[in-house]
Short mmCIF file of C-alpha atoms in Angstrom, two decimals:
data_model
loop_
_atom_site.label_atom_id
_atom_site.label_comp_id
_atom_site.label_asym_id
_atom_site.label_seq_id
_atom_site.Cartn_x
_atom_site.Cartn_y
_atom_site.Cartn_z
CA UNK K 1 0.09 -0.01 0.00
CA UNK K 2 1.31 3.84 -1.16
CA UNK K 3 -0.35 6.53 0.06
CA UNK K 4 0.10 9.67 -1.92
CA UNK K 5 0.68 13.33 0.45
CA UNK K 6 0.14 16.93 -2.05
CA UNK K 7 2.86 18.23 -2.24
CA UNK K 8 2.41 21.82 -4.25
CA UNK K 9 2.29 23.71 -0.18
CA UNK K 10 1.55 23.13 3.87
CA UNK K 11 1.99 20.66 5.71
CA UNK K 12 2.44 17.69 3.81
CA UNK K 13 6.18 16.57 5.22
CA UNK K 14 4.28 16.18 8.94
CA UNK K 15 1.73 13.55 7.29
CA UNK K 16 4.84 12.22 6.02
CA UNK K 17 6.01 11.50 9.26
CA UNK K 18 2.44 10.38 11.27
CA UNK K 19 2.77 7.99 7.79
CA UNK K 20 6.61 6.90 8.41
CA UNK K 21 5.28 6.29 11.83
CA UNK K 22 3.06 4.22 10.70
CA UNK K 23 4.96 2.56 9.36
CA UNK K 24 2.63 3.75 6.50
CA UNK K 25 4.83 4.09 2.24
CA UNK K 26 3.98 7.27 0.57
CA UNK K 27 4.34 9.60 -1.99
CA UNK K 28 5.10 13.48 -2.55
CA UNK K 29 2.93 14.17 -5.25
CA UNK K 30 3.23 17.77 -7.54
CA UNK K 31 2.43 15.59 -11.09
CA UNK K 32 -1.47 14.27 -12.24
CA UNK K 33 0.65 11.22 -13.33
CA UNK K 34 3.02 10.87 -10.13
CA UNK K 35 -1.27 9.91 -8.47
CA UNK K 36 -0.59 6.56 -9.85
CA UNK K 37 0.82 3.94 -8.26
CA UNK K 38 -0.84 6.09 -4.97
CA UNK K 39 -4.01 3.31 -2.54
CA UNK K 40 -5.00 6.57 -1.47
CA UNK K 41 -4.53 9.94 -1.00
CA UNK K 42 -4.64 12.76 1.71
CA UNK K 43 -4.52 17.06 1.04
CA UNK K 44 -2.68 18.17 3.72
CA UNK K 45 -3.55 21.78 5.32
CA UNK K 46 -1.88 24.28 3.71
CA UNK K 47 -3.72 27.78 1.82
CA UNK K 48 -6.32 27.12 1.14
CA UNK K 49 -6.90 30.14 -1.82
CA UNK K 50 -3.09 29.57 -2.48
CA UNK K 51 -4.15 24.85 -3.40
CA UNK K 52 -6.58 25.65 -5.50
CA UNK K 53 -5.34 27.71 -8.15
CA UNK K 54 -1.89 25.44 -7.52
CA UNK K 55 -4.90 22.42 -8.78
CA UNK K 56 -5.74 24.27 -11.29
CA UNK K 57 -1.93 25.33 -12.88
CA UNK K 58 -0.95 22.38 -12.63
CA UNK K 59 -4.25 20.27 -14.15
CA UNK K 60 -4.83 18.35 -10.50
CA UNK K 61 -8.63 18.55 -10.72
CA UNK K 62 -10.02 16.79 -13.01
CA UNK K 63 -7.68 13.64 -11.84
CA UNK K 64 -8.22 13.45 -8.23
CA UNK K 65 -12.20 13.89 -8.94
CA UNK K 66 -11.67 10.54 -10.79
CA UNK K 67 -8.86 8.90 -7.86
CA UNK K 68 -12.17 9.61 -5.75
CA UNK K 69 -13.97 7.43 -7.47
CA UNK K 70 -12.17 4.42 -6.52
CA UNK K 71 -9.92 5.39 -3.53
CA UNK K 72 -9.39 7.19 -0.51
CA UNK K 73 -8.67 10.85 0.32
CA UNK K 74 -8.44 12.40 3.48
CA UNK K 75 -8.33 15.79 3.93
CA UNK K 76 -7.30 18.30 6.42
CA UNK K 77 -8.22 21.95 7.03
CA UNK K 78 -7.37 23.80 4.20
CA UNK K 79 -8.01 19.75 2.70
CA UNK K 80 -11.25 19.19 4.22
CA UNK K 81 -11.85 22.96 2.01
CA UNK K 82 -11.06 21.38 -0.54
CA UNK K 83 -13.17 18.15 -0.46
CA UNK K 84 -16.29 19.83 0.51
CA UNK K 85 -18.90 20.46 -2.26
CA UNK K 86 -19.69 23.58 -1.04
CA UNK K 87 -17.84 26.78 0.73
CA UNK K 88 -20.72 28.94 3.26
CA UNK K 89 -19.08 32.47 3.55
CA UNK K 90 -16.96 32.08 -0.12
CA UNK K 91 -17.17 31.41 -4.18
CA UNK K 92 -14.53 29.46 -4.81
CA UNK K 93 -13.66 26.32 -6.63
CA UNK K 94 -13.22 22.39 -4.89
CA UNK K 95 -13.32 19.85 -5.30
CA UNK K 96 -16.85 18.79 -4.39
CA UNK K 97 -16.69 15.30 -3.66
CA UNK K 98 -17.94 15.10 -0.32
CA UNK K 99 -20.87 16.98 0.76
CA UNK K 100 -20.76 19.21 2.42
CA UNK K 101 -20.93 23.51 3.61
CA UNK K 102 -18.19 24.68 5.30
CA UNK K 103 -17.63 27.99 6.28
CA UNK K 104 -13.55 28.52 6.15
CA UNK K 105 -12.14 30.50 9.37
CA UNK K 106 -14.48 30.61 10.94
CA UNK K 107 -13.55 30.74 14.27
CA UNK K 108 -12.23 33.45 13.21
CA UNK K 109 -7.91 34.83 13.19
CA UNK K 110 -3.95 33.29 13.97
CA UNK K 111 -5.49 35.15 17.14
CA UNK K 112 -8.37 32.24 17.53
CA UNK K 113 -6.72 29.83 16.52
CA UNK K 114 -7.65 26.46 19.44
CA UNK K 115 -6.77 22.99 20.85
CA UNK K 116 -9.63 21.16 22.63
CA UNK K 117 -9.87 17.40 23.55
CA UNK K 118 -12.36 16.37 21.37
CA UNK K 119 -14.73 13.32 21.09
CA UNK K 120 -15.12 11.58 17.54
CA UNK K 121 -16.23 8.16 17.19
CA UNK K 122 -14.96 5.70 15.34
CA UNK K 123 -16.33 2.14 14.36
CA UNK K 124 -18.77 2.60 17.54
CA UNK K 125 -16.35 3.03 19.97
CA UNK K 126 -15.48 6.60 21.52
CA UNK K 127 -11.69 8.32 22.10
CA UNK K 128 -10.82 11.12 22.89
CA UNK K 129 -8.90 13.03 20.24
CA UNK K 130 -6.18 16.29 20.61
CA UNK K 131 -7.93 19.01 18.11
CA UNK K 132 -5.87 20.86 16.50
CA UNK K 133 -7.78 24.00 14.98
CA UNK K 134 -5.13 26.68 13.53
CA UNK K 135 -7.57 29.47 11.59
CA UNK K 136 -9.77 26.85 11.22
CA UNK K 137 -12.90 25.89 9.26
CA UNK K 138 -16.79 24.48 10.76
CA UNK K 139 -18.43 22.17 8.93
CA UNK K 140 -21.75 24.04 9.03
CA UNK K 141 -24.02 20.96 7.96
CA UNK K 142 -23.84 18.04 5.88
CA UNK K 143 -25.88 15.52 3.12
CA UNK K 144 -27.71 12.36 3.80
CA UNK K 145 -25.02 10.09 2.43
CA UNK K 146 -22.30 11.94 5.50
CA UNK K 147 -21.57 10.02 8.89
CA UNK K 148 -20.22 11.71 11.46
CA UNK K 149 -17.54 11.60 13.25
CA UNK K 150 -16.72 14.15 16.07
CA UNK K 151 -17.70 16.70 16.94
CA UNK K 152 -17.02 20.57 18.81
CA UNK K 153 -18.97 22.06 21.46
CA UNK K 154 -19.22 25.91 18.98
CA UNK K 155 -18.74 29.05 19.89
CA UNK K 156 -21.74 29.66 17.56
CA UNK K 157 -24.97 27.87 17.90
CA UNK K 158 -24.36 24.47 19.45
CA UNK K 159 -22.00 22.32 17.89
CA UNK K 160 -20.12 21.66 14.85
CA UNK K 161 -19.22 18.77 13.20
CA UNK K 162 -14.94 18.53 13.38
CA UNK K 163 -14.67 14.90 11.13
CA UNK K 164 -17.26 14.25 8.79
CA UNK K 165 -16.58 11.05 5.88
CA UNK K 166 -18.89 9.45 3.20
CA UNK K 167 -17.38 6.39 1.34
CA UNK K 168 -14.49 7.52 -0.20
CA UNK K 169 -13.67 10.58 1.17
CA UNK K 170 -12.66 12.25 5.01
CA UNK K 171 -12.81 15.25 6.46
CA UNK K 172 -11.37 17.17 9.75
CA UNK K 173 -10.81 20.63 10.05
CA UNK K 174 -8.46 20.36 12.32
CA UNK K 175 -4.79 18.92 12.37
CA UNK K 176 -4.27 15.36 13.73
CA UNK K 177 -1.00 15.44 12.39
CA UNK K 178 0.12 17.91 14.62
CA UNK K 179 0.10 16.17 17.02
CA UNK K 180 1.56 12.56 18.13
CA UNK K 181 -2.11 10.83 18.23
CA UNK K 182 -2.15 8.95 15.15
CA UNK K 183 -5.97 7.29 15.23
CA UNK K 184 -7.60 9.49 12.77
CA UNK K 185 -4.33 8.06 10.44
CA UNK K 186 -4.93 4.61 10.99
CA UNK K 187 -8.94 5.01 10.33
CA UNK K 188 -7.48 6.90 7.30
CA UNK K 189 -5.53 3.20 6.55
CA UNK K 190 -7.76 0.90 7.65
CA UNK K 191 -10.60 2.99 4.65
CA UNK K 192 -8.10 2.74 2.16
CA UNK K 193 -7.22 -1.37 3.58
CA UNK K 194 -10.70 -1.81 2.38
CA UNK K 195 -10.87 -0.37 -1.05
CA UNK K 196 -8.08 -1.83 -2.31
CA UNK K 197 -9.24 -4.98 -1.57
CA UNK K 198 -12.68 -4.12 -3.53
CA UNK F 1 10.21 21.84 27.10
CA UNK F 2 8.75 25.21 26.33
CA UNK F 3 8.15 24.62 23.07
CA UNK F 4 5.78 22.02 23.48
CA UNK F 5 3.87 24.39 25.85
CA UNK F 6 0.18 24.09 23.81
CA UNK F 7 0.40 28.17 23.12
CA UNK F 8 3.91 27.67 21.20
CA UNK F 9 2.85 24.93 19.69
CA UNK F 10 -0.20 27.25 18.20
CA UNK F 11 1.95 29.70 17.14
CA UNK F 12 4.69 28.23 15.55
CA UNK F 13 1.08 25.42 13.11
CA UNK F 14 0.30 28.75 11.58
CA UNK F 15 3.84 28.41 9.83
CA UNK F 16 4.24 24.56 9.46
CA UNK F 17 0.33 25.50 6.68
CA UNK F 18 2.90 28.50 5.23
CA UNK F 19 5.33 26.24 4.38
CA UNK F 20 5.68 25.90 0.50
CA UNK F 21 4.37 28.83 0.07
CA UNK F 22 5.09 31.75 -1.37
CA UNK F 23 4.87 35.75 1.24
CA UNK F 24 4.42 38.71 -0.99
CA UNK F 25 5.55 42.44 0.67
CA UNK F 26 1.95 44.51 -0.09
CA UNK F 27 1.60 48.53 0.40
CA UNK F 28 -1.90 48.74 -0.89
CA UNK F 29 -4.95 46.54 -1.64
CA UNK F 30 -4.49 45.90 -5.83
CA UNK F 31 -1.15 44.65 -5.16
CA UNK F 32 -2.65 42.43 -1.87
CA UNK F 33 -5.32 41.00 -4.72
CA UNK F 34 -2.44 40.88 -7.32
CA UNK F 35 -0.48 38.48 -4.44
CA UNK F 36 -3.80 36.34 -3.25
CA UNK F 37 -4.41 35.58 -7.21
CA UNK F 38 -0.61 34.72 -8.16
CA UNK F 39 -0.35 32.07 -5.08
CA UNK F 40 1.00 33.69 -2.78
CA UNK F 41 0.27 31.75 0.90
CA UNK F 42 0.74 35.32 2.85
CA UNK F 43 0.65 38.25 2.28
CA UNK F 44 3.31 41.27 3.98
CA UNK F 45 1.62 44.74 4.48
CA UNK F 46 3.83 47.30 4.97
CA UNK F 47 3.68 51.15 3.06
CA UNK F 48 6.93 50.95 1.77
CA UNK F 49 8.83 47.74 -0.05
CA UNK F 50 12.18 47.66 1.39
CA UNK F 51 14.71 48.43 -2.06
CA UNK F 52 11.96 52.26 -1.93
CA UNK F 53 12.92 51.96 2.33
CA UNK F 54 16.79 51.75 1.55
CA UNK F 55 15.93 55.26 -1.23
CA UNK F 56 14.07 56.85 1.67
CA UNK F 57 16.43 56.76 3.77
CA UNK F 58 14.99 59.01 7.73
CA UNK F 59 13.68 56.69 9.73
CA UNK F 60 10.50 53.88 8.72
CA UNK F 61 8.08 52.65 11.26
CA UNK F 62 5.06 50.18 11.77
CA UNK F 63 2.70 50.94 9.08
CA UNK F 64 -0.07 53.40 9.17
CA UNK F 65 -3.09 50.89 10.98
CA UNK F 66 -5.69 51.68 8.60
CA UNK F 67 -3.75 50.67 5.54
CA UNK F 68 -3.38 47.32 7.04
CA UNK F 69 -7.47 46.42 8.15
CA UNK F 70 -7.72 47.88 4.11
CA UNK F 71 -5.45 44.37 2.83
CA UNK F 72 -6.90 41.86 5.43
CA UNK F 73 -10.38 43.16 4.45
CA UNK F 74 -9.14 42.30 0.64
CA UNK F 75 -7.62 38.85 0.67
CA UNK F 76 -8.58 36.09 3.00
CA UNK F 77 -4.92 34.59 2.51
CA UNK F 78 -3.55 35.01 6.37
CA UNK F 79 -1.90 39.55 6.65
CA UNK F 80 1.89 40.12 8.43
CA UNK F 81 2.88 43.51 8.84
CA UNK F 82 6.39 44.46 10.62
CA UNK F 83 7.37 46.78 13.59
CA UNK F 84 10.91 48.14 14.52
CA UNK F 85 12.56 45.46 16.46
CA UNK F 86 12.22 46.06 20.40
CA UNK F 87 10.07 48.76 19.59
CA UNK F 88 7.59 45.98 22.09
CA UNK F 89 3.87 49.45 21.36
CA UNK F 90 4.24 48.15 17.72
CA UNK F 91 3.31 44.56 18.27
CA UNK F 92 0.70 45.07 20.88
CA UNK F 93 -0.92 47.84 18.46
CA UNK F 94 -0.40 45.54 15.74
CA UNK F 95 -1.74 42.56 17.37
CA UNK F 96 -5.06 44.74 18.49
CA UNK F 97 -5.31 44.98 14.60
CA UNK F 98 -5.58 40.12 14.39
CA UNK F 99 -2.87 40.67 12.39
CA UNK F 100 -1.54 36.77 11.65
CA UNK F 101 1.59 37.36 12.75
CA UNK F 102 4.06 39.46 12.53
CA UNK F 103 7.37 39.86 11.42
CA UNK F 104 9.84 41.70 14.17
CA UNK F 105 12.42 43.36 10.80
CA UNK F 106 15.39 44.49 9.91
CA UNK F 107 14.43 46.57 7.19
CA UNK F 108 12.45 48.70 9.39
CA UNK F 109 14.68 51.36 11.42
CA UNK F 110 15.40 49.83 14.89
CA UNK F 111 13.64 50.76 18.33
CA UNK F 112 15.86 49.38 20.33
CA UNK F 113 19.85 49.15 20.62
CA UNK F 114 20.35 46.01 22.56
CA UNK F 115 16.84 44.46 23.63
CA UNK F 116 14.64 42.51 20.80
CA UNK F 117 10.76 42.01 22.43
CA UNK F 118 9.64 39.27 24.13
CA UNK F 119 7.52 37.99 21.72
CA UNK F 120 6.36 35.21 24.84
CA UNK F 121 3.13 37.22 25.96
CA UNK F 122 2.17 37.98 22.91
CA UNK F 123 -0.91 35.41 21.26
CA UNK F 124 -0.08 36.19 17.63
CA UNK F 125 2.75 35.07 16.52
CA UNK F 126 6.04 36.32 15.48
CA UNK F 127 8.70 35.82 12.58
CA UNK F 128 12.83 37.62 13.04
CA UNK F 129 15.57 37.60 11.00
CA UNK F 130 18.75 36.16 11.13
CA UNK F 131 21.97 35.62 9.46
CA UNK F 132 22.95 32.33 11.24
CA UNK F 133 22.99 29.83 13.71
CA UNK F 134 22.69 31.74 17.01
CA UNK F 135 20.75 34.87 15.95
CA UNK F 136 17.95 32.15 14.76
CA UNK F 137 18.14 30.69 18.47
CA UNK F 138 18.18 33.31 20.37
CA UNK F 139 15.32 34.31 18.32
CA UNK F 140 13.62 31.06 19.26
CA UNK F 141 14.56 31.63 22.95
CA UNK F 142 12.76 35.63 23.02
CA UNK F 143 9.57 33.44 21.34
CA UNK F 144 9.86 34.14 17.72
CA UNK F 145 7.66 30.48 15.68
CA UNK F 146 8.50 30.78 12.59
CA UNK F 147 12.61 32.10 11.82
CA UNK F 148 13.72 33.63 8.69
CA UNK F 149 17.39 34.77 7.33
CA UNK F 150 18.00 39.06 6.51
CA UNK F 151 19.76 39.22 3.26
CA UNK F 152 20.37 41.96 2.96
CA UNK F 153 16.03 43.47 1.95
CA UNK F 154 15.34 45.54 -1.56
CA UNK F 155 18.86 44.67 -3.85
CA UNK F 156 17.48 41.79 -5.53
CA UNK F 157 20.75 40.48 -4.47
CA UNK F 158 20.08 36.71 -3.68
CA UNK F 159 24.35 36.12 -2.30
CA UNK F 160 23.07 37.78 1.76
CA UNK F 161 20.05 35.57 1.89
CA UNK F 162 22.54 32.33 0.23
CA UNK F 163 25.20 33.17 2.92
CA UNK F 164 22.73 33.03 5.85
CA UNK F 165 20.90 30.07 4.68
CA UNK F 166 23.76 28.26 4.34
CA UNK F 167 25.28 29.52 8.13
CA UNK F 168 22.66 28.36 9.89
CA UNK F 169 22.60 24.92 7.69
CA UNK F 170 26.24 24.33 8.19
CA UNK F 171 26.11 24.67 12.47
CA UNK F 172 23.83 22.78 12.57
CA UNK F 173 25.50 20.07 10.22
CA UNK F 174 28.15 20.86 12.88
CA UNK F 175 26.66 20.54 16.37
CA UNK F 176 24.33 16.69 14.82
CA UNK F 177 27.96 15.81 14.91
CA UNK F 178 29.20 16.47 18.43
CA UNK F 179 29.11 15.13 21.93
CA UNK F 180 27.52 16.09 24.62
CA UNK F 181 29.49 17.47 26.79
CA UNK F 182 30.05 19.59 23.79
CA UNK F 183 26.81 21.60 23.67
CA UNK F 184 27.66 23.92 26.97
CA UNK F 185 30.27 25.21 25.83
CA UNK F 186 29.30 25.96 22.46
CA UNK F 187 25.87 27.97 23.70
CA UNK F 188 28.44 30.49 25.31
CA UNK F 189 30.02 30.95 21.48
CA UNK F 190 26.69 31.09 20.22
CA UNK F 191 24.64 32.99 22.87
CA UNK F 192 21.99 31.01 22.95
CA UNK F 193 20.24 28.75 25.04
CA UNK F 194 21.96 25.46 26.14
CA UNK F 195 18.47 23.40 25.47
CA UNK F 196 17.25 24.26 21.79
CA UNK F 197 21.33 23.27 20.50
CA UNK F 198 20.58 19.89 23.36
CA UNK F 199 17.26 20.31 21.55
CA UNK F 200 18.26 21.21 18.08
CA UNK F 201 21.24 17.71 17.93
CA UNK F 202 18.83 15.44 18.71
CA UNK F 203 15.82 16.76 15.64
CA UNK F 204 18.40 17.89 13.07
CA UNK F 205 16.38 21.16 12.56
CA UNK F 206 15.61 24.11 14.04
CA UNK F 207 12.54 23.94 15.80
CA UNK F 208 10.30 26.29 13.65
CA UNK F 209 10.20 25.93 10.82
CA UNK F 210 12.65 28.10 8.39
CA UNK F 211 12.21 30.21 5.36
CA UNK F 212 14.21 32.63 3.10
CA UNK F 213 13.74 35.99 2.80
CA UNK F 214 15.76 38.87 1.53
CA UNK F 215 16.83 39.06 -2.32
CA UNK F 216 15.04 37.24 -4.04
CA UNK F 217 14.11 37.97 -7.62
CA UNK F 218 13.82 35.98 -9.60
CA UNK F 219 11.81 32.01 -9.91
CA UNK F 220 15.42 30.68 -10.24
CA UNK F 221 17.12 31.94 -6.88
CA UNK F 222 13.60 31.44 -5.12
CA UNK F 223 14.36 27.66 -6.12
CA UNK F 224 18.02 28.24 -5.14
CA UNK F 225 17.16 29.05 -1.64
CA UNK F 226 13.94 25.65 -1.09
CA UNK F 227 16.82 24.02 -2.52
CA UNK F 228 19.48 25.85 -0.35
CA UNK F 229 16.77 24.33 3.29
CA UNK F 230 14.34 26.71 3.02
CA UNK F 231 10.97 26.02 3.60
CA UNK F 232 9.38 28.75 2.18
CA UNK F 233 9.76 32.46 0.12
CA UNK F 234 9.35 35.47 1.03
CA UNK F 235 9.55 37.56 -2.10
CA UNK F 236 9.19 42.39 -2.06
CA UNK F 237 11.25 43.94 -4.11
CA UNK F 238 12.14 41.67 -6.47
CA UNK F 239 8.52 41.62 -7.70
CA UNK F 240 7.82 45.48 -7.53
CA UNK F 241 10.98 46.30 -9.01
CA UNK F 242 10.27 44.48 -11.79
CA UNK F 243 8.67 44.76 -15.47
CA UNK F 244 5.54 42.33 -14.94
CA UNK F 245 5.20 42.02 -11.17
CA UNK F 246 1.96 39.81 -11.49
CA UNK F 247 3.54 38.05 -13.94
CA UNK F 248 6.74 37.39 -12.20
CA UNK F 249 4.82 36.76 -8.88
CA UNK F 250 2.71 33.31 -10.50
CA UNK F 251 6.50 32.60 -11.75
CA UNK F 252 8.31 32.91 -8.23
CA UNK F 253 5.36 30.92 -7.32
CA UNK F 254 5.28 27.82 -9.86
CA UNK F 255 8.77 27.89 -8.92
CA UNK F 256 8.86 27.15 -5.29
CA UNK F 257 6.10 24.44 -5.63
CA UNK F 258 8.21 22.51 -8.04
CA UNK F 259 12.05 24.00 -7.08
CA UNK F 260 13.35 20.29 -7.14
CA UNK F 261 11.65 20.05 -10.75
CA UNK F 262 13.90 22.49 -13.30
CA UNK F 263 12.04 21.49 -16.09
CA UNK F 264 9.24 23.55 -14.73
CA UNK F 265 12.10 25.85 -12.74
CA UNK F 266 12.56 26.86 -16.46
CA UNK F 267 8.81 26.97 -18.03
CA UNK F 268 8.07 29.77 -15.19
CA UNK F 269 10.82 31.32 -15.80
CA UNK F 270 9.84 32.03 -19.40
CA UNK F 271 8.77 35.56 -21.17
CA UNK F 272 8.14 37.18 -17.47
CA UNK F 273 10.13 40.14 -19.07
CA UNK F 274 12.67 42.08 -16.72
CA UNK F 275 14.26 40.90 -13.18
CA UNK F 276 15.00 44.24 -11.68
CA UNK F 277 18.20 46.07 -11.25
CA UNK F 278 19.48 45.08 -7.91
CA UNK F 279 22.38 45.91 -6.17
CA UNK F 280 25.63 45.22 -5.75
CA UNK F 281 26.27 45.03 -1.28
CA UNK F 282 29.65 46.27 -1.51
CA UNK F 283 28.06 49.52 -3.01
CA UNK F 284 25.84 49.73 0.56
CA UNK F 285 27.48 51.49 3.14
CA UNK F 286 27.63 49.04 6.24
CA UNK F 287 25.83 50.84 8.08
CA UNK F 288 23.45 51.08 5.41
CA UNK F 289 23.29 47.23 5.61
CA UNK F 290 20.36 46.06 7.41
CA UNK F 291 20.95 42.50 7.83
CA UNK F 292 23.83 43.96 10.14
CA UNK F 293 20.08 45.41 12.67
CA UNK F 294 19.32 42.69 14.95
CA UNK F 295 22.05 40.96 17.30
#
């Protein structure tokens, strides 16, 4: 098994460090041709505005959409924005691979970034996880085929979704790659493993 | 150790998100939009680019808060702004404006000839320049969450940034080969806390990201700095003193993303017009060299 990590911009190296720790083979993706040998793809945190432009410049949007028809993708923070179908407070092109409405910089600027203990629900088991939120987006709502795996008590109204998935796509508004806990990455690897068996 | 403090981790985390990108100086809303369209990961809001500060002379200070606010409202990427070395009151103003990063910068006229700002009490992260490892570690000890080379700002001449990046990298390599008994003595020579030197020996790199600044003028300059170990590139005068800023900005972004791929850097360098004329470092009197500011 090999996981591709989109390496146009952002904290892609930290994802690679996590995968190395899990002894999972990974490769950095900067061109469409490099996707071929990958069983899964990670879209890292970074600047979503920048990432969309770079994806377009190198003509990676269509290849990633095609990749998603048979392989899982995991997006963290900016990655989750890129994967969602709708951005609430900004008009931008996205990959549109998971039915979710996301608000960018929902908590404010860097001064409002925070670290908070999350309750995640993976495979019907509850886990505590250290959520690192940096200029983070917020998942406002999700489609019927999307399963909510984690929430945080919102500063505005009620609970906000921070981790969600559909059949192929996993999105987190926080940064598991910035912690020493591999839980969410392991969950994604299992998803990739299940898909590559089929 | 304190590097694992949550407040500090949040600051370094934002620097991590800026990796592999280009941070561009902008002096108005129009330039901020050009930068964002070109694919910049962040913009540095300032009144004058370094080349003009150099030309105009006089005291260079923090920008007008109104300008910073306008730029914040015009883009969605993080906005940085500069304060003078040691001028913590300017830094407090920038924090109150909620800029995403404060650059305690040698481009502005220093306010304190002895002390840099104590950056720990601030919630907004700081970036600081360095010429060598000792300077980098002193700034980190003061709470900087991101380090960049000083280079020689506003010259369009990459030689100083190269010197500073090489100096940091060579020192790091050397420390990795030292025995533990040598570290305290090295701390004395470098003028840096031994805890940071121990940490550096263990992890083999700075505990915060290390970016390049000061003199980048072409896509090839960006690729050079990235290959020498920079994780992101700051560009200012190099864009606006060229004859096609928008095209050059985009080209430098492309070359930074694909810095290891000469075909792509070549493609980025094609037909983007004339680069800024630039300055020989020797032609600048030592007293006017910005890199000599800070200690």
